[in-house]
């Protein structure tokens, strides 16, 4: 039977430690805020996906979602105003075959933004990232890049908060999703999470 490779990124600020079930099968267990699970295999078709609090045993979220055989994705658990939801991010290379990588950005912060993802030298790569937005991929030359999330509309180069920059080494033929997570307060400051596939 065709399966999809699936992993879970936990960016839900208020959920605590969780486990994620597909049907009755465990996809992720003991997942804390900011962590990403290993890939698991999910049979193709529509499946029920639920999130269970490991602290209280309460079901926090239940959805029925489609899974596609032969593909791969990261399922992002995030907060929006008044609820929690999954954002599916399919992982496929952007068609570049000339030794390039594929790069995209996502905003999974809570109550913050919108943001622009910029190079250290103030060149904007992905503008106006609202909450829950995942961009399309862009091809990128291999190398080391210093990137930062800046509030849209601020002075050029002004960071939204300390620590929302990252330096990444991009390899040819790989894909990268650069995510901003957090709330901007002292307990859960804004941070950058890089997902590679």
PDB file of C-alpha atoms in Angstrom:
ATOM      1  CA  UNK A   1       0.000   0.000   0.000  1.00  0.00           C
ATOM      2  CA  UNK A   2       1.266   3.480  -0.850  1.00  0.00           C
ATOM      3  CA  UNK A   3       2.300   5.551   2.162  1.00  0.00           C
ATOM      4  CA  UNK A   4       3.179   9.166   2.866  1.00  0.00           C
ATOM      5  CA  UNK A   5       6.169  10.136   5.000  1.00  0.00           C
ATOM      6  CA  UNK A   6       4.945  12.523   7.709  1.00  0.00           C
ATOM      7  CA  UNK A   7       6.587  14.322  10.605  1.00  0.00           C
ATOM      8  CA  UNK A   8       5.115  16.790  13.123  1.00  0.00           C
ATOM      9  CA  UNK A   9       6.427  20.237  14.132  1.00  0.00           C
ATOM     10  CA  UNK A  10       4.986  21.471  17.445  1.00  0.00           C
ATOM     11  CA  UNK A  11       4.585  25.280  17.440  1.00  0.00           C
ATOM     12  CA  UNK A  12       1.386  25.477  19.532  1.00  0.00           C
ATOM     13  CA  UNK A  13       2.530  27.797  22.316  1.00  0.00           C
ATOM     14  CA  UNK A  14      -0.054  26.796  24.904  1.00  0.00           C
ATOM     15  CA  UNK A  15      -0.398  23.039  24.329  1.00  0.00           C
ATOM     16  CA  UNK A  16       2.455  21.625  26.441  1.00  0.00           C
ATOM     17  CA  UNK A  17       3.809  18.141  25.688  1.00  0.00           C
ATOM     18  CA  UNK A  18       1.633  16.186  23.230  1.00  0.00           C
ATOM     19  CA  UNK A  19       1.289  12.976  21.313  1.00  0.00           C
ATOM     20  CA  UNK A  20      -0.170  12.823  17.814  1.00  0.00           C
ATOM     21  CA  UNK A  21      -2.242   9.869  16.637  1.00  0.00           C
ATOM     22  CA  UNK A  22      -3.243   8.927  13.105  1.00  0.00           C
ATOM     23  CA  UNK A  23      -6.246   6.707  13.643  1.00  0.00           C
ATOM     24  CA  UNK A  24      -5.144   4.690  16.686  1.00  0.00           C
ATOM     25  CA  UNK A  25      -1.466   4.633  15.644  1.00  0.00           C
ATOM     26  CA  UNK A  26       1.074   6.922  17.306  1.00  0.00           C
ATOM     27  CA  UNK A  27       2.849   9.254  14.883  1.00  0.00           C
ATOM     28  CA  UNK A  28       4.647  11.369  17.511  1.00  0.00           C
ATOM     29  CA  UNK A  29       5.023  10.964  21.268  1.00  0.00           C
ATOM     30  CA  UNK A  30       6.432  13.250  23.985  1.00  0.00           C
ATOM     31  CA  UNK A  31       6.637  16.178  21.550  1.00  0.00           C
ATOM     32  CA  UNK A  32       7.385  19.487  23.300  1.00  0.00           C
ATOM     33  CA  UNK A  33       6.922  23.001  21.957  1.00  0.00           C
ATOM     34  CA  UNK A  34       9.548  23.780  19.295  1.00  0.00           C
ATOM     35  CA  UNK A  35      10.397  20.123  18.598  1.00  0.00           C
ATOM     36  CA  UNK A  36       9.999  18.216  15.340  1.00  0.00           C
ATOM     37  CA  UNK A  37       9.367  14.467  15.286  1.00  0.00           C
ATOM     38  CA  UNK A  38      11.002  11.817  13.146  1.00  0.00           C
ATOM     39  CA  UNK A  39       9.191  10.851   9.938  1.00  0.00           C
ATOM     40  CA  UNK A  40       6.562   8.137  10.196  1.00  0.00           C
ATOM     41  CA  UNK A  41       4.579   6.361   7.486  1.00  0.00           C
ATOM     42  CA  UNK A  42       0.874   7.053   7.008  1.00  0.00           C
ATOM     43  CA  UNK A  43      -1.277   5.051   4.591  1.00  0.00           C
ATOM     44  CA  UNK A  44      -2.702   7.017   1.668  1.00  0.00           C
ATOM     45  CA  UNK A  45      -6.288   8.190   2.008  1.00  0.00           C
ATOM     46  CA  UNK A  46      -8.354  10.202   4.472  1.00  0.00           C
ATOM     47  CA  UNK A  47      -7.324   9.554   8.086  1.00  0.00           C
ATOM     48  CA  UNK A  48      -8.346  10.979  11.443  1.00  0.00           C
ATOM     49  CA  UNK A  49      -5.529  12.851  13.204  1.00  0.00           C
ATOM     50  CA  UNK A  50      -5.754  13.740  16.882  1.00  0.00           C
ATOM     51  CA  UNK A  51      -3.564  15.595  19.364  1.00  0.00           C
ATOM     52  CA  UNK A  52      -3.569  14.394  22.972  1.00  0.00           C
ATOM     53  CA  UNK A  53      -2.120  16.326  25.912  1.00  0.00           C
ATOM     54  CA  UNK A  54       0.472  14.135  27.640  1.00  0.00           C
ATOM     55  CA  UNK A  55      -0.080  16.087  30.859  1.00  0.00           C
ATOM     56  CA  UNK A  56      -3.886  15.786  31.144  1.00  0.00           C
ATOM     57  CA  UNK A  57      -4.881  13.101  28.605  1.00  0.00           C
ATOM     58  CA  UNK A  58      -7.313  15.594  27.032  1.00  0.00           C
ATOM     59  CA  UNK A  59      -7.925  15.527  23.283  1.00  0.00           C
ATOM     60  CA  UNK A  60      -6.835  18.984  22.105  1.00  0.00           C
ATOM     61  CA  UNK A  61      -7.562  18.636  18.391  1.00  0.00           C
ATOM     62  CA  UNK A  62      -9.169  16.113  16.051  1.00  0.00           C
ATOM     63  CA  UNK A  63      -9.307  16.448  12.256  1.00  0.00           C
ATOM     64  CA  UNK A  64      -9.745  14.241   9.218  1.00  0.00           C
ATOM     65  CA  UNK A  65      -7.013  14.897   6.676  1.00  0.00           C
ATOM     66  CA  UNK A  66      -5.946  13.569   3.260  1.00  0.00           C
ATOM     67  CA  UNK A  67      -2.617  11.772   2.886  1.00  0.00           C
ATOM     68  CA  UNK A  68      -1.063  11.084  -0.509  1.00  0.00           C
ATOM     69  CA  UNK A  69       1.021   8.018  -1.300  1.00  0.00           C
ATOM     70  CA  UNK A  70       4.607   8.530  -2.391  1.00  0.00           C
ATOM     71  CA  UNK A  71       4.846  12.057  -0.961  1.00  0.00           C
ATOM     72  CA  UNK A  72       6.340  13.665   2.128  1.00  0.00           C
ATOM     73  CA  UNK A  73       5.176  16.446   4.456  1.00  0.00           C
ATOM     74  CA  UNK A  74       5.590  18.203   7.774  1.00  0.00           C
ATOM     75  CA  UNK A  75       2.366  18.644   9.721  1.00  0.00           C
ATOM     76  CA  UNK A  76       2.622  21.837  11.795  1.00  0.00           C
ATOM     77  CA  UNK A  77       0.615  22.081  15.008  1.00  0.00           C
ATOM     78  CA  UNK A  78      -0.003  25.772  15.702  1.00  0.00           C
ATOM     79  CA  UNK A  79      -2.218  28.236  17.557  1.00  0.00           C
ATOM     80  CA  UNK A  80      -4.514  30.779  15.970  1.00  0.00           C
ATOM     81  CA  UNK A  81      -6.852  33.153  17.777  1.00  0.00           C
ATOM     82  CA  UNK A  82      -8.977  30.952  20.006  1.00  0.00           C
ATOM     83  CA  UNK A  83      -8.074  27.557  18.536  1.00  0.00           C
ATOM     84  CA  UNK A  84      -5.405  25.106  17.470  1.00  0.00           C
ATOM     85  CA  UNK A  85      -4.975  23.680  13.980  1.00  0.00           C
ATOM     86  CA  UNK A  86      -2.720  21.699  11.664  1.00  0.00           C
ATOM     87  CA  UNK A  87      -0.979  23.366   8.736  1.00  0.00           C
ATOM     88  CA  UNK A  88       0.205  20.727   6.218  1.00  0.00           C
ATOM     89  CA  UNK A  89       3.472  21.609   4.462  1.00  0.00           C
ATOM     90  CA  UNK A  90       4.220  19.263   1.598  1.00  0.00           C
ATOM     91  CA  UNK A  91       7.923  18.773   0.991  1.00  0.00           C
ATOM     92  CA  UNK A  92       8.974  18.589  -2.623  1.00  0.00           C
ATOM     93  CA  UNK A  93      11.921  20.141  -4.378  1.00  0.00           C
ATOM     94  CA  UNK A  94      11.221  23.146  -6.556  1.00  0.00           C
ATOM     95  CA  UNK A  95      12.342  21.573  -9.836  1.00  0.00           C
ATOM     96  CA  UNK A  96      15.872  22.960  -9.807  1.00  0.00           C
ATOM     97  CA  UNK A  97      18.389  20.528 -11.293  1.00  0.00           C
ATOM     98  CA  UNK A  98      21.401  22.781 -11.744  1.00  0.00           C
ATOM     99  CA  UNK A  99      22.973  22.305  -8.321  1.00  0.00           C
ATOM    100  CA  UNK A 100      20.620  24.641  -6.472  1.00  0.00           C
ATOM    101  CA  UNK A 101      18.591  24.268  -3.283  1.00  0.00           C
ATOM    102  CA  UNK A 102      14.956  25.180  -2.582  1.00  0.00           C
ATOM    103  CA  UNK A 103      14.040  27.707   0.114  1.00  0.00           C
ATOM    104  CA  UNK A 104      10.714  28.846   1.589  1.00  0.00           C
ATOM    105  CA  UNK A 105       9.546  30.666   4.734  1.00  0.00           C
ATOM    106  CA  UNK A 106       6.653  30.293   7.186  1.00  0.00           C
ATOM    107  CA  UNK A 107       5.201  32.268  10.092  1.00  0.00           C
ATOM    108  CA  UNK A 108       3.961  30.121  12.984  1.00  0.00           C
ATOM    109  CA  UNK A 109       4.302  32.803  15.653  1.00  0.00           C
ATOM    110  CA  UNK A 110       1.299  33.689  17.780  1.00  0.00           C
ATOM    111  CA  UNK A 111      -0.029  37.262  17.866  1.00  0.00           C
ATOM    112  CA  UNK A 112       3.056  38.628  16.093  1.00  0.00           C
ATOM    113  CA  UNK A 113       3.918  39.888  12.634  1.00  0.00           C
ATOM    114  CA  UNK A 114       3.548  40.181   9.785  1.00  0.00           C
ATOM    115  CA  UNK A 115       7.225  39.630   9.046  1.00  0.00           C
ATOM    116  CA  UNK A 116       9.614  39.901   6.133  1.00  0.00           C
ATOM    117  CA  UNK A 117      12.407  37.339   5.784  1.00  0.00           C
ATOM    118  CA  UNK A 118      15.496  39.275   4.764  1.00  0.00           C
ATOM    119  CA  UNK A 119      19.161  38.714   4.097  1.00  0.00           C
ATOM    120  CA  UNK A 120      21.553  40.279   6.573  1.00  0.00           C
ATOM    121  CA  UNK A 121      22.290  42.971   3.981  1.00  0.00           C
ATOM    122  CA  UNK A 122      18.623  44.048   4.110  1.00  0.00           C
ATOM    123  CA  UNK A 123      17.454  42.447   0.877  1.00  0.00           C
ATOM    124  CA  UNK A 124      13.913  41.087   1.330  1.00  0.00           C
ATOM    125  CA  UNK A 125      13.434  37.513   0.122  1.00  0.00           C
ATOM    126  CA  UNK A 126       9.915  36.780   1.379  1.00  0.00           C
ATOM    127  CA  UNK A 127       7.718  39.794   2.229  1.00  0.00           C
ATOM    128  CA  UNK A 128       4.625  40.090   4.419  1.00  0.00           C
ATOM    129  CA  UNK A 129       4.440  36.737   6.184  1.00  0.00           C
ATOM    130  CA  UNK A 130       1.157  36.794   8.092  1.00  0.00           C
ATOM    131  CA  UNK A 131       0.355  34.251  10.808  1.00  0.00           C
ATOM    132  CA  UNK A 132       0.051  30.718   9.380  1.00  0.00           C
ATOM    133  CA  UNK A 133       1.408  31.685   5.947  1.00  0.00           C
ATOM    134  CA  UNK A 134       3.783  29.318   4.136  1.00  0.00           C
ATOM    135  CA  UNK A 135       5.434  30.697   0.992  1.00  0.00           C
ATOM    136  CA  UNK A 136       6.191  28.914  -2.256  1.00  0.00           C
ATOM    137  CA  UNK A 137       9.740  27.699  -2.833  1.00  0.00           C
ATOM    138  CA  UNK A 138      12.457  29.773  -4.455  1.00  0.00           C
ATOM    139  CA  UNK A 139      15.672  28.319  -5.907  1.00  0.00           C
ATOM    140  CA  UNK A 140      18.812  29.275  -3.962  1.00  0.00           C
ATOM    141  CA  UNK A 141      22.502  28.977  -4.736  1.00  0.00           C
ATOM    142  CA  UNK A 142      24.436  26.787  -2.266  1.00  0.00           C
ATOM    143  CA  UNK A 143      26.347  28.667   0.411  1.00  0.00           C
ATOM    144  CA  UNK A 144      26.047  30.209   3.870  1.00  0.00           C
ATOM    145  CA  UNK A 145      23.281  32.779   4.388  1.00  0.00           C
ATOM    146  CA  UNK A 146      22.549  35.069   7.338  1.00  0.00           C
ATOM    147  CA  UNK A 147      18.780  35.551   7.476  1.00  0.00           C
ATOM    148  CA  UNK A 148      16.465  37.400   9.848  1.00  0.00           C
ATOM    149  CA  UNK A 149      12.770  37.967  10.359  1.00  0.00           C
ATOM    150  CA  UNK A 150      11.966  41.693  10.509  1.00  0.00           C
ATOM    151  CA  UNK A 151       8.602  43.237  11.237  1.00  0.00           C
ATOM    152  CA  UNK A 152       6.988  44.350   7.990  1.00  0.00           C
ATOM    153  CA  UNK A 153       7.093  48.129   7.742  1.00  0.00           C
ATOM    154  CA  UNK A 154       9.952  48.685  10.212  1.00  0.00           C
ATOM    155  CA  UNK A 155      13.150  50.420   9.269  1.00  0.00           C
ATOM    156  CA  UNK A 156      15.353  48.341   7.015  1.00  0.00           C
ATOM    157  CA  UNK A 157      17.363  45.818   8.969  1.00  0.00           C
ATOM    158  CA  UNK A 158      15.540  46.412  12.276  1.00  0.00           C
ATOM    159  CA  UNK A 159      14.884  43.017  13.828  1.00  0.00           C
ATOM    160  CA  UNK A 160      11.502  42.245  15.374  1.00  0.00           C
ATOM    161  CA  UNK A 161      13.237  41.001  18.556  1.00  0.00           C
ATOM    162  CA  UNK A 162      16.580  39.658  19.648  1.00  0.00           C
ATOM    163  CA  UNK A 163      17.308  36.164  18.391  1.00  0.00           C
ATOM    164  CA  UNK A 164      15.096  36.042  15.297  1.00  0.00           C
ATOM    165  CA  UNK A 165      18.018  35.627  12.960  1.00  0.00           C
ATOM    166  CA  UNK A 166      19.742  32.477  11.764  1.00  0.00           C
ATOM    167  CA  UNK A 167      22.803  31.511   9.774  1.00  0.00           C
ATOM    168  CA  UNK A 168      22.251  28.466   7.551  1.00  0.00           C
ATOM    169  CA  UNK A 169      24.412  26.490   5.192  1.00  0.00           C
ATOM    170  CA  UNK A 170      22.420  25.604   2.086  1.00  0.00           C
ATOM    171  CA  UNK A 171      23.414  22.452   0.196  1.00  0.00           C
ATOM    172  CA  UNK A 172      22.593  21.704  -3.449  1.00  0.00           C
ATOM    173  CA  UNK A 173      19.584  19.474  -4.042  1.00  0.00           C
ATOM    174  CA  UNK A 174      18.109  20.023  -0.554  1.00  0.00           C
ATOM    175  CA  UNK A 175      14.967  21.808   0.591  1.00  0.00           C
ATOM    176  CA  UNK A 176      14.642  24.202   3.547  1.00  0.00           C
ATOM    177  CA  UNK A 177      11.705  25.778   5.358  1.00  0.00           C
ATOM    178  CA  UNK A 178      12.691  28.726   7.586  1.00  0.00           C
ATOM    179  CA  UNK A 179      10.012  29.185  10.286  1.00  0.00           C
ATOM    180  CA  UNK A 180       9.477  31.882  12.902  1.00  0.00           C
ATOM    181  CA  UNK A 181       7.784  30.582  16.077  1.00  0.00           C
ATOM    182  CA  UNK A 182       6.944  31.976  19.510  1.00  0.00           C
ATOM    183  CA  UNK A 183       4.867  34.760  21.021  1.00  0.00           C
ATOM    184  CA  UNK A 184       7.355  37.579  21.474  1.00  0.00           C
ATOM    185  CA  UNK A 185       7.000  37.546  25.284  1.00  0.00           C
ATOM    186  CA  UNK A 186       9.653  36.527  27.799  1.00  0.00           C
ATOM    187  CA  UNK A 187       8.246  33.014  28.345  1.00  0.00           C
ATOM    188  CA  UNK A 188       8.132  32.091  24.632  1.00  0.00           C
ATOM    189  CA  UNK A 189      10.330  34.538  22.734  1.00  0.00           C
ATOM    190  CA  UNK A 190      10.393  34.602  18.970  1.00  0.00           C
ATOM    191  CA  UNK A 191      12.803  32.030  17.535  1.00  0.00           C
ATOM    192  CA  UNK A 192      13.756  30.586  14.172  1.00  0.00           C
ATOM    193  CA  UNK A 193      13.327  26.891  13.329  1.00  0.00           C
ATOM    194  CA  UNK A 194      14.941  25.492  10.172  1.00  0.00           C
ATOM    195  CA  UNK A 195      13.438  22.341   8.658  1.00  0.00           C
ATOM    196  CA  UNK A 196      15.573  20.516   6.105  1.00  0.00           C
ATOM    197  CA  UNK A 197      14.478  17.690   3.816  1.00  0.00           C
TER     198      UNK A 197
END
